């Protein structure tokens, strides 16, 4: 089936319409008509090839909400018309140690977990295309239920931003009495503030943005500190049990390390590129751990959706049309000052397909592409 998506064929071009062939749902698979898709900073990293592994064309998007349109043979968990979500994975081996432990994102199977975009489909070996498309086909085990209390636009960012910050809190055993630091308050960070608060922690947000300060406090942060203010940073020294660091670029970790308390854990989820050189002395003298964490398993993703429903946690979103997605990516590249998360109303993509067929001379002509095994 031909579907329309929005993506790019190289690291420097703006995203534009691409038509490609998407196989129908096979046994155990669910076909979802996408209604909403969040714009994550990882979409930008992948489209710009920041990680050096992008397979072209790249069609990003892994904060997906939609409606089940078809189910393949043997699907029992979902039926046509269900409102569902898809995060950063659409399949995994489902039998290795991490998969059995509900940590499918760390799948050790022959080809690792199949990421929603820039992943390798099992068994075809074809590249995966993400949520900036009309429809997506996903293994039923990787489909999430959207609680009735959460509307579709608000659910989307929980599927990547929400789970990525929740998983390390759960793994740490976060509880009331702990102090959580959130460094970088964008898409991930603003979910971290709200989720850590719901788990009973004291929350200190480290944000450079004066414009976002009042909103971050309203979201439940006990304090907002400007990380560029050395005196303010000094005042927080030795106070943090768990830091969720979402800064998406190489940065100086030393000022953040000095915030950590004895036995604290500084969890990096943002920067996957490099760290500036730093002295490990403070780590050694206070038994501080620096770690990393990748999204979260499907069971935990359902858990964080339910937790958000229960506590009335919702991302602060700005709705956009598909034509605005390049501007949204530009604003992430410029440091995300002034907003938390963009969510694409995917009806705009269907509308653009209609305007293409009605007025081909005005609309941007989609590039046709036939996916093949790499
Ligand atoms: P955003 O751009 O929405 O948020 C990042 C925040 O970091 C910004 O809002 C800003 O916060 C701060 N920041 C941005 N640029 C700089 C800079 N140059 N120096 C210091 N601070 C900066 O991104 P997301 O929240 O969507 O994603 C954050 C990172 O997490 C990305 O690198 C993304 O790829 C990664 N990610 C990782 C996942 C994982 O599984 N580990 C999953 C999903 C995303 P402020 O204005 O408050 O200072
Ligand atoms: Zn993401």
mmCIF file of C-alpha atoms and ligand atoms in Angstrom:
data_model
loop_
_atom_site.group_PDB
_atom_site.id
_atom_site.type_symbol
_atom_site.label_atom_id
_atom_site.label_comp_id
_atom_site.label_asym_id
_atom_site.label_seq_id
_atom_site.Cartn_x
_atom_site.Cartn_y
_atom_site.Cartn_z
ATOM 1 C CA UNK A 1 0.000 0.000 0.000
ATOM 2 C CA UNK A 2 1.354 3.478 -0.876
ATOM 3 C CA UNK A 3 1.553 5.791 2.128
ATOM 4 C CA UNK A 4 2.582 9.420 2.390
ATOM 5 C CA UNK A 5 5.238 10.434 4.911
ATOM 6 C CA UNK A 6 7.451 13.410 5.666
ATOM 7 C CA UNK A 7 11.172 12.897 5.690
ATOM 8 C CA UNK A 8 14.546 13.638 4.188
ATOM 9 C CA UNK A 9 17.088 11.938 1.915
ATOM 10 C CA UNK A 10 20.145 13.636 3.472
ATOM 11 C CA UNK A 11 21.382 15.400 6.603
ATOM 12 C CA UNK A 12 21.125 18.961 5.332
ATOM 13 C CA UNK A 13 17.779 19.114 3.502
ATOM 14 C CA UNK A 14 14.484 20.116 5.022
ATOM 15 C CA UNK A 15 11.890 17.384 5.444
ATOM 16 C CA UNK A 16 9.383 17.031 2.603
ATOM 17 C CA UNK A 17 6.721 14.617 1.330
ATOM 18 C CA UNK A 18 7.790 11.061 0.453
ATOM 19 C CA UNK A 19 5.511 8.283 -0.847
ATOM 20 C CA UNK A 20 6.644 4.747 -0.095
ATOM 21 C CA UNK A 21 5.244 1.235 -0.090
ATOM 22 C CA UNK A 22 4.172 -0.074 3.306
ATOM 23 C CA UNK A 23 3.358 -3.805 3.533
ATOM 24 C CA UNK A 24 -0.037 -4.618 5.096
ATOM 25 C CA UNK A 25 -0.319 -6.027 8.624
ATOM 26 C CA UNK A 26 0.966 -9.625 8.750
ATOM 27 C CA UNK A 27 0.310 -12.213 11.447
ATOM 28 C CA UNK A 28 0.476 -10.597 14.890
ATOM 29 C CA UNK A 29 0.670 -7.060 13.481
ATOM 30 C CA UNK A 30 -1.621 -4.066 13.821
ATOM 31 C CA UNK A 31 -2.074 -1.261 11.265
ATOM 32 C CA UNK A 32 -2.640 2.128 12.864
ATOM 33 C CA UNK A 33 -3.901 5.317 11.241
ATOM 34 C CA UNK A 34 -1.794 8.013 12.900
ATOM 35 C CA UNK A 35 -3.687 10.978 14.303
ATOM 36 C CA UNK A 36 -0.927 12.647 16.377
ATOM 37 C CA UNK A 37 2.850 12.533 16.510
ATOM 38 C CA UNK A 38 5.167 14.349 18.922
ATOM 39 C CA UNK A 39 8.382 16.006 17.714
ATOM 40 C CA UNK A 40 11.274 14.660 19.807
ATOM 41 C CA UNK A 41 14.826 15.993 19.768
ATOM 42 C CA UNK A 42 15.893 12.480 18.675
ATOM 43 C CA UNK A 43 13.942 13.116 15.436
ATOM 44 C CA UNK A 44 16.278 16.036 14.803
ATOM 45 C CA UNK A 45 19.446 14.061 15.723
ATOM 46 C CA UNK A 46 18.401 11.264 13.336
ATOM 47 C CA UNK A 47 17.412 13.566 10.461
ATOM 48 C CA UNK A 48 20.711 15.494 10.814
ATOM 49 C CA UNK A 49 22.677 12.227 11.161
ATOM 50 C CA UNK A 50 24.180 13.428 14.488
ATOM 51 C CA UNK A 51 24.714 9.777 15.493
ATOM 52 C CA UNK A 52 26.331 8.847 12.160
ATOM 53 C CA UNK A 53 23.983 5.875 11.605
ATOM 54 C CA UNK A 54 21.064 7.296 9.617
ATOM 55 C CA UNK A 55 19.702 5.156 6.783
ATOM 56 C CA UNK A 56 18.156 7.344 4.043
ATOM 57 C CA UNK A 57 15.480 8.337 3.530
ATOM 58 C CA UNK A 58 14.785 9.151 7.167
ATOM 59 C CA UNK A 59 11.145 9.558 8.216
ATOM 60 C CA UNK A 60 11.212 10.359 11.953
ATOM 61 C CA UNK A 61 8.505 10.274 14.650
ATOM 62 C CA UNK A 62 8.195 7.964 17.669
ATOM 63 C CA UNK A 63 5.548 9.584 19.824
ATOM 64 C CA UNK A 64 2.625 8.129 17.904
ATOM 65 C CA UNK A 65 -1.081 8.030 18.713
ATOM 66 C CA UNK A 66 -3.747 6.743 16.345
ATOM 67 C CA UNK A 67 -6.636 4.436 15.639
ATOM 68 C CA UNK A 68 -6.364 0.746 14.769
ATOM 69 C CA UNK A 69 -7.553 0.290 11.175
ATOM 70 C CA UNK A 70 -6.645 -3.358 10.490
ATOM 71 C CA UNK A 71 -5.337 -6.324 12.397
ATOM 72 C CA UNK A 72 -3.343 -9.205 10.965
ATOM 73 C CA UNK A 73 -4.229 -12.860 11.641
ATOM 74 C CA UNK A 74 -3.846 -13.944 15.259
ATOM 75 C CA UNK A 75 -4.062 -10.465 16.815
ATOM 76 C CA UNK A 76 -6.069 -10.695 20.030
ATOM 77 C CA UNK A 77 -5.176 -7.624 22.089
ATOM 78 C CA UNK A 78 -6.555 -4.933 19.739
ATOM 79 C CA UNK A 79 -9.419 -4.468 17.300
ATOM 80 C CA UNK A 80 -10.408 -1.972 14.634
ATOM 81 C CA UNK A 81 -11.303 1.403 16.146
ATOM 82 C CA UNK A 82 -9.154 1.129 19.297
ATOM 83 C CA UNK A 83 -7.239 4.289 20.256
ATOM 84 C CA UNK A 84 -3.626 3.255 20.715
ATOM 85 C CA UNK A 85 -0.053 4.476 21.006
ATOM 86 C CA UNK A 86 3.366 3.481 19.683
ATOM 87 C CA UNK A 87 6.652 4.670 21.161
ATOM 88 C CA UNK A 88 10.231 4.084 20.102
ATOM 89 C CA UNK A 89 10.062 0.336 19.323
ATOM 90 C CA UNK A 90 7.836 -1.788 17.090
ATOM 91 C CA UNK A 91 9.365 -5.252 17.642
ATOM 92 C CA UNK A 92 12.131 -7.194 19.385
ATOM 93 C CA UNK A 93 13.203 -10.837 19.673
ATOM 94 C CA UNK A 94 10.907 -11.242 22.729
ATOM 95 C CA UNK A 95 12.944 -14.161 24.066
ATOM 96 C CA UNK A 96 16.362 -12.895 25.257
ATOM 97 C CA UNK A 97 17.113 -11.953 28.879
ATOM 98 C CA UNK A 98 16.299 -8.225 28.613
ATOM 99 C CA UNK A 99 13.087 -8.943 26.623
ATOM 100 C CA UNK A 100 11.953 -11.475 29.249
ATOM 101 C CA UNK A 101 12.707 -8.858 31.925
ATOM 102 C CA UNK A 102 10.399 -6.362 30.102
ATOM 103 C CA UNK A 103 13.388 -4.301 28.962
ATOM 104 C CA UNK A 104 12.873 -4.862 25.227
ATOM 105 C CA UNK A 105 14.817 -1.689 24.430
ATOM 106 C CA UNK A 106 17.992 -3.567 25.434
ATOM 107 C CA UNK A 107 17.075 -6.633 23.319
ATOM 108 C CA UNK A 108 20.075 -8.880 22.678
ATOM 109 C CA UNK A 109 18.402 -10.762 19.819
ATOM 110 C CA UNK A 110 20.064 -11.073 16.437
ATOM 111 C CA UNK A 111 19.164 -7.539 15.313
ATOM 112 C CA UNK A 112 18.356 -5.793 18.649
ATOM 113 C CA UNK A 113 14.963 -4.132 19.174
ATOM 114 C CA UNK A 114 13.376 -2.769 15.994
ATOM 115 C CA UNK A 115 13.283 0.965 16.551
ATOM 116 C CA UNK A 116 10.252 2.794 15.190
ATOM 117 C CA UNK A 117 12.434 4.690 12.725
ATOM 118 C CA UNK A 118 15.927 3.928 11.508
ATOM 119 C CA UNK A 119 15.345 0.380 12.741
ATOM 120 C CA UNK A 120 15.688 -2.907 10.895
ATOM 121 C CA UNK A 121 12.492 -4.836 10.238
ATOM 122 C CA UNK A 122 12.454 -8.524 11.104
ATOM 123 C CA UNK A 123 12.754 -10.596 8.906
ATOM 124 C CA UNK A 124 12.829 -8.388 5.782
ATOM 125 C CA UNK A 125 15.829 -6.264 6.806
ATOM 126 C CA UNK A 126 14.042 -3.185 5.445
ATOM 127 C CA UNK A 127 14.547 0.164 7.233
ATOM 128 C CA UNK A 128 11.686 1.417 9.427
ATOM 129 C CA UNK A 129 9.842 4.719 8.879
ATOM 130 C CA UNK A 130 8.377 6.568 11.862
ATOM 131 C CA UNK A 131 5.314 8.499 12.826
ATOM 132 C CA UNK A 132 5.482 11.399 10.370
ATOM 133 C CA UNK A 133 3.364 9.164 8.111
ATOM 134 C CA UNK A 134 -0.279 8.340 7.512
ATOM 135 C CA UNK A 135 -0.131 4.793 8.906
ATOM 136 C CA UNK A 136 2.273 2.462 10.674
ATOM 137 C CA UNK A 137 2.334 -1.323 11.105
ATOM 138 C CA UNK A 138 3.471 -2.611 14.493
ATOM 139 C CA UNK A 139 3.684 -5.959 16.374
ATOM 140 C CA UNK A 140 0.724 -6.078 18.762
ATOM 141 C CA UNK A 141 3.018 -6.550 21.791
ATOM 142 C CA UNK A 142 4.476 -3.084 21.094
ATOM 143 C CA UNK A 143 1.140 -1.274 20.941
ATOM 144 C CA UNK A 144 0.057 0.724 24.020
ATOM 145 C CA UNK A 145 -3.422 1.435 25.347
ATOM 146 C CA UNK A 146 -4.246 5.123 25.797
ATOM 147 C CA UNK A 147 -6.144 5.664 29.064
ATOM 148 C CA UNK A 148 -9.541 7.366 28.526
ATOM 149 C CA UNK A 149 -8.485 10.262 30.766
ATOM 150 C CA UNK A 150 -5.690 11.349 28.401
ATOM 151 C CA UNK A 151 -6.478 12.986 25.092
ATOM 152 C CA UNK A 152 -4.573 11.827 22.053
ATOM 153 C CA UNK A 153 -2.373 14.893 21.601
ATOM 154 C CA UNK A 154 -1.333 14.806 25.259
ATOM 155 C CA UNK A 155 -0.658 11.070 25.171
ATOM 156 C CA UNK A 156 1.880 11.319 22.346
ATOM 157 C CA UNK A 157 4.833 12.817 24.290
ATOM 158 C CA UNK A 158 4.392 10.306 27.112
ATOM 159 C CA UNK A 159 5.365 7.541 24.664
ATOM 160 C CA UNK A 160 8.988 8.715 24.416
ATOM 161 C CA UNK A 161 9.620 11.727 26.662
ATOM 162 C CA UNK A 162 7.511 10.341 29.520
ATOM 163 C CA UNK A 163 8.883 6.800 29.541
ATOM 164 C CA UNK A 164 12.504 7.929 29.058
ATOM 165 C CA UNK A 165 12.442 9.904 32.299
ATOM 166 C CA UNK A 166 10.176 7.511 34.215
ATOM 167 C CA UNK A 167 12.309 4.387 33.614
ATOM 168 C CA UNK A 168 15.452 5.710 35.383
ATOM 169 C CA UNK A 169 13.335 6.999 38.288
ATOM 170 C CA UNK A 170 11.783 3.558 38.693
ATOM 171 C CA UNK A 171 15.131 1.817 38.347
ATOM 172 C CA UNK A 172 16.630 4.129 41.005
ATOM 173 C CA UNK A 173 13.761 3.385 43.384
ATOM 174 C CA UNK A 174 12.729 7.028 43.641
ATOM 175 C CA UNK A 175 10.602 7.757 46.678
ATOM 176 C CA UNK A 176 9.370 10.620 48.847
ATOM 177 C CA UNK A 177 12.306 12.262 50.575
ATOM 178 C CA UNK A 178 14.591 12.003 47.546
ATOM 179 C CA UNK A 179 15.635 15.120 45.664
ATOM 180 C CA UNK A 180 15.532 14.897 41.872
ATOM 181 C CA UNK A 181 17.371 17.350 39.652
ATOM 182 C CA UNK A 182 16.133 17.801 36.113
ATOM 183 C CA UNK A 183 18.782 19.325 33.853
ATOM 184 C CA UNK A 184 17.419 20.831 30.627
ATOM 185 C CA UNK A 185 13.670 21.380 30.764
ATOM 186 C CA UNK A 186 12.411 20.676 27.247
ATOM 187 C CA UNK A 187 10.259 17.754 26.096
ATOM 188 C CA UNK A 188 11.843 15.148 28.368
ATOM 189 C CA UNK A 189 12.649 17.533 31.210
ATOM 190 C CA UNK A 190 9.153 18.935 31.678
ATOM 191 C CA UNK A 191 7.764 15.392 31.880
ATOM 192 C CA UNK A 192 10.504 14.540 34.406
ATOM 193 C CA UNK A 193 9.479 17.474 36.623
ATOM 194 C CA UNK A 194 5.854 16.328 36.702
ATOM 195 C CA UNK A 195 6.512 12.602 37.076
ATOM 196 C CA UNK A 196 9.133 13.034 39.825
ATOM 197 C CA UNK A 197 6.697 15.277 41.699
ATOM 198 C CA UNK A 198 3.928 12.676 41.364
ATOM 199 C CA UNK A 199 6.321 10.086 42.817
ATOM 200 C CA UNK A 200 6.719 12.322 45.872
ATOM 201 C CA UNK A 201 10.234 13.669 45.281
ATOM 202 C CA UNK A 202 11.491 17.202 45.840
ATOM 203 C CA UNK A 203 12.188 18.548 42.349
ATOM 204 C CA UNK A 204 14.831 21.094 41.399
ATOM 205 C CA UNK A 205 14.823 22.084 37.726
ATOM 206 C CA UNK A 206 17.978 23.399 36.050
ATOM 207 C CA UNK A 207 16.899 25.553 33.136
ATOM 208 C CA UNK A 208 18.608 28.396 31.292
ATOM 209 C CA UNK A 209 15.275 29.713 30.134
ATOM 210 C CA UNK A 210 13.812 32.680 31.979
ATOM 211 C CA UNK A 211 10.755 32.401 29.735
ATOM 212 C CA UNK A 212 9.878 28.877 30.932
ATOM 213 C CA UNK A 213 10.583 29.479 34.646
ATOM 214 C CA UNK A 214 7.019 30.293 35.808
ATOM 215 C CA UNK A 215 5.552 27.351 33.894
ATOM 216 C CA UNK A 216 8.142 24.946 35.313
ATOM 217 C CA UNK A 217 7.180 26.026 38.822
ATOM 218 C CA UNK A 218 3.505 25.562 37.960
ATOM 219 C CA UNK A 219 4.318 22.028 36.777
ATOM 220 C CA UNK A 220 5.436 21.247 40.315
ATOM 221 C CA UNK A 221 9.136 22.075 40.504
ATOM 222 C CA UNK A 222 10.072 23.194 44.010
ATOM 223 C CA UNK A 223 12.790 25.418 42.575
ATOM 224 C CA UNK A 224 14.193 26.494 39.217
ATOM 225 C CA UNK A 225 17.938 27.180 39.071
ATOM 226 C CA UNK A 226 19.809 28.824 36.193
ATOM 227 C CA UNK A 227 22.772 26.505 35.516
ATOM 228 C CA UNK A 228 24.793 29.437 34.170
ATOM 229 C CA UNK A 229 24.560 31.228 37.563
ATOM 230 C CA UNK A 230 27.588 29.955 39.515
ATOM 231 C CA UNK A 231 26.388 31.228 42.920
ATOM 232 C CA UNK A 232 22.973 29.623 42.465
ATOM 233 C CA UNK A 233 24.645 26.342 41.459
ATOM 234 C CA UNK A 234 26.935 26.511 44.499
ATOM 235 C CA UNK A 235 23.908 26.900 46.756
ATOM 236 C CA UNK A 236 22.594 23.519 45.552
ATOM 237 C CA UNK A 237 25.914 21.650 46.006
ATOM 238 C CA UNK A 238 25.604 18.137 47.466
ATOM 239 C CA UNK A 239 21.785 18.141 47.508
ATOM 240 C CA UNK A 240 20.695 15.801 44.704
ATOM 241 C CA UNK A 241 19.949 12.060 44.935
ATOM 242 C CA UNK A 242 19.000 11.478 41.304
ATOM 243 C CA UNK A 243 19.650 13.705 38.318
ATOM 244 C CA UNK A 244 17.881 13.231 35.010
ATOM 245 C CA UNK A 245 20.136 15.072 32.582
ATOM 246 C CA UNK A 246 18.423 15.707 29.220
ATOM 247 C CA UNK A 247 20.899 18.206 27.705
ATOM 248 C CA UNK A 248 21.073 17.194 24.028
ATOM 249 C CA UNK A 249 24.616 18.389 23.242
ATOM 250 C CA UNK A 250 28.130 17.797 24.642
ATOM 251 C CA UNK A 251 28.352 19.784 27.890
ATOM 252 C CA UNK A 252 30.544 20.320 30.954
ATOM 253 C CA UNK A 253 29.366 17.780 33.518
ATOM 254 C CA UNK A 254 31.547 19.142 36.375
ATOM 255 C CA UNK A 255 29.037 21.740 37.674
ATOM 256 C CA UNK A 256 26.286 19.079 37.610
ATOM 257 C CA UNK A 257 28.497 16.522 39.378
ATOM 258 C CA UNK A 258 29.036 18.939 42.256
ATOM 259 C CA UNK A 259 25.251 19.001 42.850
ATOM 260 C CA UNK A 260 25.199 15.289 43.696
ATOM 261 C CA UNK A 261 24.847 13.947 47.224
ATOM 262 C CA UNK A 262 26.685 10.899 48.607
ATOM 263 C CA UNK A 263 25.477 7.781 46.737
ATOM 264 C CA UNK A 264 23.686 9.940 44.184
ATOM 265 C CA UNK A 265 23.158 8.915 40.592
ATOM 266 C CA UNK A 266 23.616 11.267 37.663
ATOM 267 C CA UNK A 267 21.623 9.695 34.859
ATOM 268 C CA UNK A 268 22.364 10.888 31.358
ATOM 269 C CA UNK A 269 19.500 10.446 28.905
ATOM 270 C CA UNK A 270 20.108 13.364 26.558
ATOM 271 C CA UNK A 271 23.586 13.619 25.158
ATOM 272 C CA UNK A 272 24.618 10.478 23.277
ATOM 273 C CA UNK A 273 27.524 12.118 21.512
ATOM 274 C CA UNK A 274 30.347 12.970 23.938
ATOM 275 C CA UNK A 275 31.155 14.545 27.281
ATOM 276 C CA UNK A 276 33.797 17.170 27.881
ATOM 277 C CA UNK A 277 36.750 15.899 29.970
ATOM 278 C CA UNK A 278 36.035 16.122 33.700
ATOM 279 C CA UNK A 279 37.689 15.198 36.988
ATOM 280 C CA UNK A 280 36.217 12.029 38.553
ATOM 281 C CA UNK A 281 37.389 13.151 42.024
ATOM 282 C CA UNK A 282 33.913 14.192 43.267
ATOM 283 C CA UNK A 283 32.515 10.859 42.058
ATOM 284 C CA UNK A 284 35.094 8.892 44.013
ATOM 285 C CA UNK A 285 34.816 10.905 47.221
ATOM 286 C CA UNK A 286 31.004 10.714 47.307
ATOM 287 C CA UNK A 287 30.410 7.318 45.629
ATOM 288 C CA UNK A 288 28.438 9.013 42.870
ATOM 289 C CA UNK A 289 27.414 7.004 39.823
ATOM 290 C CA UNK A 290 27.168 8.460 36.333
ATOM 291 C CA UNK A 291 24.916 6.301 34.194
ATOM 292 C CA UNK A 292 22.797 6.237 31.077
ATOM 293 C CA UNK A 293 19.331 4.983 30.243
ATOM 294 C CA UNK A 294 17.501 4.208 26.997
ATOM 295 C CA UNK A 295 13.739 4.850 26.782
ATOM 296 C CA UNK A 296 11.945 2.073 28.739
ATOM 297 C CA UNK A 297 10.200 -1.266 28.231
ATOM 298 C CA UNK A 298 6.623 -1.707 27.015
ATOM 299 C CA UNK A 299 5.283 -2.693 30.459
ATOM 300 C CA UNK A 300 6.822 0.445 31.996
ATOM 301 C CA UNK A 301 5.482 2.565 29.119
ATOM 302 C CA UNK A 302 1.952 1.355 29.877
ATOM 303 C CA UNK A 303 2.658 2.024 33.553
ATOM 304 C CA UNK A 304 3.713 5.628 32.937
ATOM 305 C CA UNK A 305 0.668 6.244 30.703
ATOM 306 C CA UNK A 306 -1.523 4.996 33.538
ATOM 307 C CA UNK A 307 0.434 7.030 36.108
ATOM 308 C CA UNK A 308 -0.065 10.199 34.034
ATOM 309 C CA UNK A 309 -3.797 9.455 33.796
ATOM 310 C CA UNK A 310 -4.040 8.857 37.528
ATOM 311 C CA UNK A 311 -2.168 12.038 38.497
ATOM 312 C CA UNK A 312 -3.536 14.297 35.754
ATOM 313 C CA UNK A 313 -0.045 14.756 34.304
ATOM 314 C CA UNK A 314 -0.054 16.254 30.830
ATOM 315 C CA UNK A 315 2.698 17.586 28.619
ATOM 316 C CA UNK A 316 2.639 21.285 27.685
ATOM 317 C CA UNK A 317 2.163 21.052 23.950
ATOM 318 C CA UNK A 318 1.948 23.309 20.963
ATOM 319 C CA UNK A 319 -0.038 21.758 18.092
ATOM 320 C CA UNK A 320 1.367 22.153 14.608
ATOM 321 C CA UNK A 321 0.564 21.007 11.065
ATOM 322 C CA UNK A 322 2.961 18.822 9.080
ATOM 323 C CA UNK A 323 4.079 21.883 7.078
ATOM 324 C CA UNK A 324 5.438 23.394 10.321
ATOM 325 C CA UNK A 325 7.596 20.412 11.247
ATOM 326 C CA UNK A 326 10.813 21.929 9.842
ATOM 327 C CA UNK A 327 10.292 25.048 11.968
ATOM 328 C CA UNK A 328 9.680 22.834 15.024
ATOM 329 C CA UNK A 329 12.952 20.979 14.361
ATOM 330 C CA UNK A 330 14.750 24.311 13.884
ATOM 331 C CA UNK A 331 13.509 25.505 17.267
ATOM 332 C CA UNK A 332 14.906 22.349 18.930
ATOM 333 C CA UNK A 333 18.218 22.962 17.193
ATOM 334 C CA UNK A 334 18.246 26.509 18.547
ATOM 335 C CA UNK A 335 18.027 25.224 22.127
ATOM 336 C CA UNK A 336 14.302 24.868 22.703
ATOM 337 C CA UNK A 337 14.021 28.087 24.682
ATOM 338 C CA UNK A 338 10.370 28.978 25.100
ATOM 339 C CA UNK A 339 8.459 25.750 24.444
ATOM 340 C CA UNK A 340 8.232 22.211 25.765
ATOM 341 C CA UNK A 341 6.818 19.900 23.045
ATOM 342 C CA UNK A 342 5.364 20.213 19.564
ATOM 343 C CA UNK A 343 2.774 17.655 18.485
ATOM 344 C CA UNK A 344 1.782 17.278 14.831
ATOM 345 C CA UNK A 345 -1.922 17.023 14.055
ATOM 346 C CA UNK A 346 -1.560 14.289 11.444
ATOM 347 C CA UNK A 347 -4.848 15.204 9.769
ATOM 348 C CA UNK A 348 -2.729 17.895 8.132
ATOM 349 C CA UNK A 349 -0.764 15.191 6.275
ATOM 350 C CA UNK A 350 -3.964 13.619 4.945
ATOM 351 C CA UNK A 351 -5.182 17.084 3.940
ATOM 352 C CA UNK A 352 -1.935 17.686 2.095
ATOM 353 C CA UNK A 353 -2.432 14.394 0.195
ATOM 354 C CA UNK A 354 -5.852 15.652 -0.884
ATOM 355 C CA UNK A 355 -4.498 19.007 -2.006
ATOM 356 C CA UNK A 356 -1.788 17.149 -3.958
ATOM 357 C CA UNK A 357 -4.358 15.151 -5.875
ATOM 358 C CA UNK A 358 -6.638 18.163 -6.408
ATOM 359 C CA UNK A 359 -4.038 20.753 -7.259
ATOM 360 C CA UNK A 360 -0.824 19.038 -8.180
ATOM 361 C CA UNK A 361 0.783 22.202 -9.522
ATOM 362 C CA UNK A 362 0.611 24.076 -6.189
ATOM 363 C CA UNK A 363 1.421 21.347 -3.688
ATOM 364 C CA UNK A 364 4.973 20.090 -3.141
ATOM 365 C CA UNK A 365 5.324 16.941 -5.265
ATOM 366 C CA UNK A 366 6.178 13.887 -3.096
ATOM 367 C CA UNK A 367 9.313 11.880 -3.889
ATOM 368 C CA UNK A 368 8.513 8.205 -4.620
ATOM 369 C CA UNK A 369 10.672 5.661 -2.866
ATOM 370 C CA UNK A 370 10.712 1.858 -2.883
ATOM 371 C CA UNK A 371 12.121 0.485 0.428
ATOM 372 C CA UNK A 372 14.601 -2.400 0.024
ATOM 373 C CA UNK A 373 16.606 -4.535 2.415
ATOM 374 C CA UNK A 374 19.880 -2.786 3.334
HETATM 375 P P1 LIG B 1 14.488 19.372 23.926
HETATM 376 O O1 LIG B 1 15.292 20.127 22.945
HETATM 377 O O2 LIG B 1 13.013 19.520 23.970
HETATM 378 O O3 LIG B 1 15.013 19.656 25.408
HETATM 379 C C1 LIG B 1 16.364 19.738 25.736
HETATM 380 C C2 LIG B 1 16.566 20.895 26.720
HETATM 381 O O4 LIG B 1 17.958 20.936 27.041
HETATM 382 C C3 LIG B 1 16.218 22.246 26.158
HETATM 383 O O5 LIG B 1 14.868 22.580 26.320
HETATM 384 C C4 LIG B 1 17.108 23.140 26.998
HETATM 385 O O6 LIG B 1 16.536 23.297 28.297
HETATM 386 C C5 LIG B 1 18.364 22.301 27.203
HETATM 387 N N1 LIG B 1 19.357 22.615 26.191
HETATM 388 C C6 LIG B 1 19.201 22.641 24.828
HETATM 389 N N2 LIG B 1 20.331 23.004 24.222
HETATM 390 C C7 LIG B 1 21.228 23.221 25.203
HETATM 391 C C8 LIG B 1 22.587 23.639 25.211
HETATM 392 N N3 LIG B 1 23.237 23.905 24.060
HETATM 393 N N4 LIG B 1 23.218 23.777 26.406
HETATM 394 C C9 LIG B 1 22.553 23.533 27.553
HETATM 395 N N5 LIG B 1 21.262 23.139 27.610
HETATM 396 C C10 LIG B 1 20.619 22.987 26.455
HETATM 397 O O7 LIG B 1 14.886 17.847 23.700
HETATM 398 P P2 LIG B 1 14.149 16.517 24.204
HETATM 399 O O8 LIG B 1 13.733 16.713 25.587
HETATM 400 O O9 LIG B 1 13.207 16.065 23.164
HETATM 401 O O10 LIG B 1 15.377 15.491 24.145
HETATM 402 C C11 LIG B 1 16.521 15.732 24.944
HETATM 403 C C12 LIG B 1 17.608 14.762 24.578
HETATM 404 O O11 LIG B 1 17.221 13.452 24.991
HETATM 405 C C13 LIG B 1 17.907 14.651 23.080
HETATM 406 O O12 LIG B 1 19.312 14.543 22.903
HETATM 407 C C14 LIG B 1 17.224 13.362 22.671
HETATM 408 O O13 LIG B 1 17.818 12.730 21.562
HETATM 409 C C15 LIG B 1 17.448 12.548 23.933
HETATM 410 N N6 LIG B 1 16.516 11.434 24.077
HETATM 411 C C16 LIG B 1 17.008 10.314 24.669
HETATM 412 C C17 LIG B 1 16.225 9.219 24.875
HETATM 413 C C18 LIG B 1 16.779 8.036 25.569
HETATM 414 O O14 LIG B 1 16.194 6.960 25.454
HETATM 415 N N7 LIG B 1 17.853 8.150 26.300
HETATM 416 C C19 LIG B 1 14.830 9.205 24.414
HETATM 417 C C20 LIG B 1 14.390 10.477 23.904
HETATM 418 C C21 LIG B 1 15.209 11.532 23.724
HETATM 419 P P3 LIG B 1 16.496 24.717 29.072
HETATM 420 O O15 LIG B 1 15.969 25.710 28.090
HETATM 421 O O16 LIG B 1 15.577 24.414 30.193
HETATM 422 O O17 LIG B 1 17.892 25.004 29.525
HETATM 423 ZN ZN1 LIG B 2 12.042 10.577 21.502
#
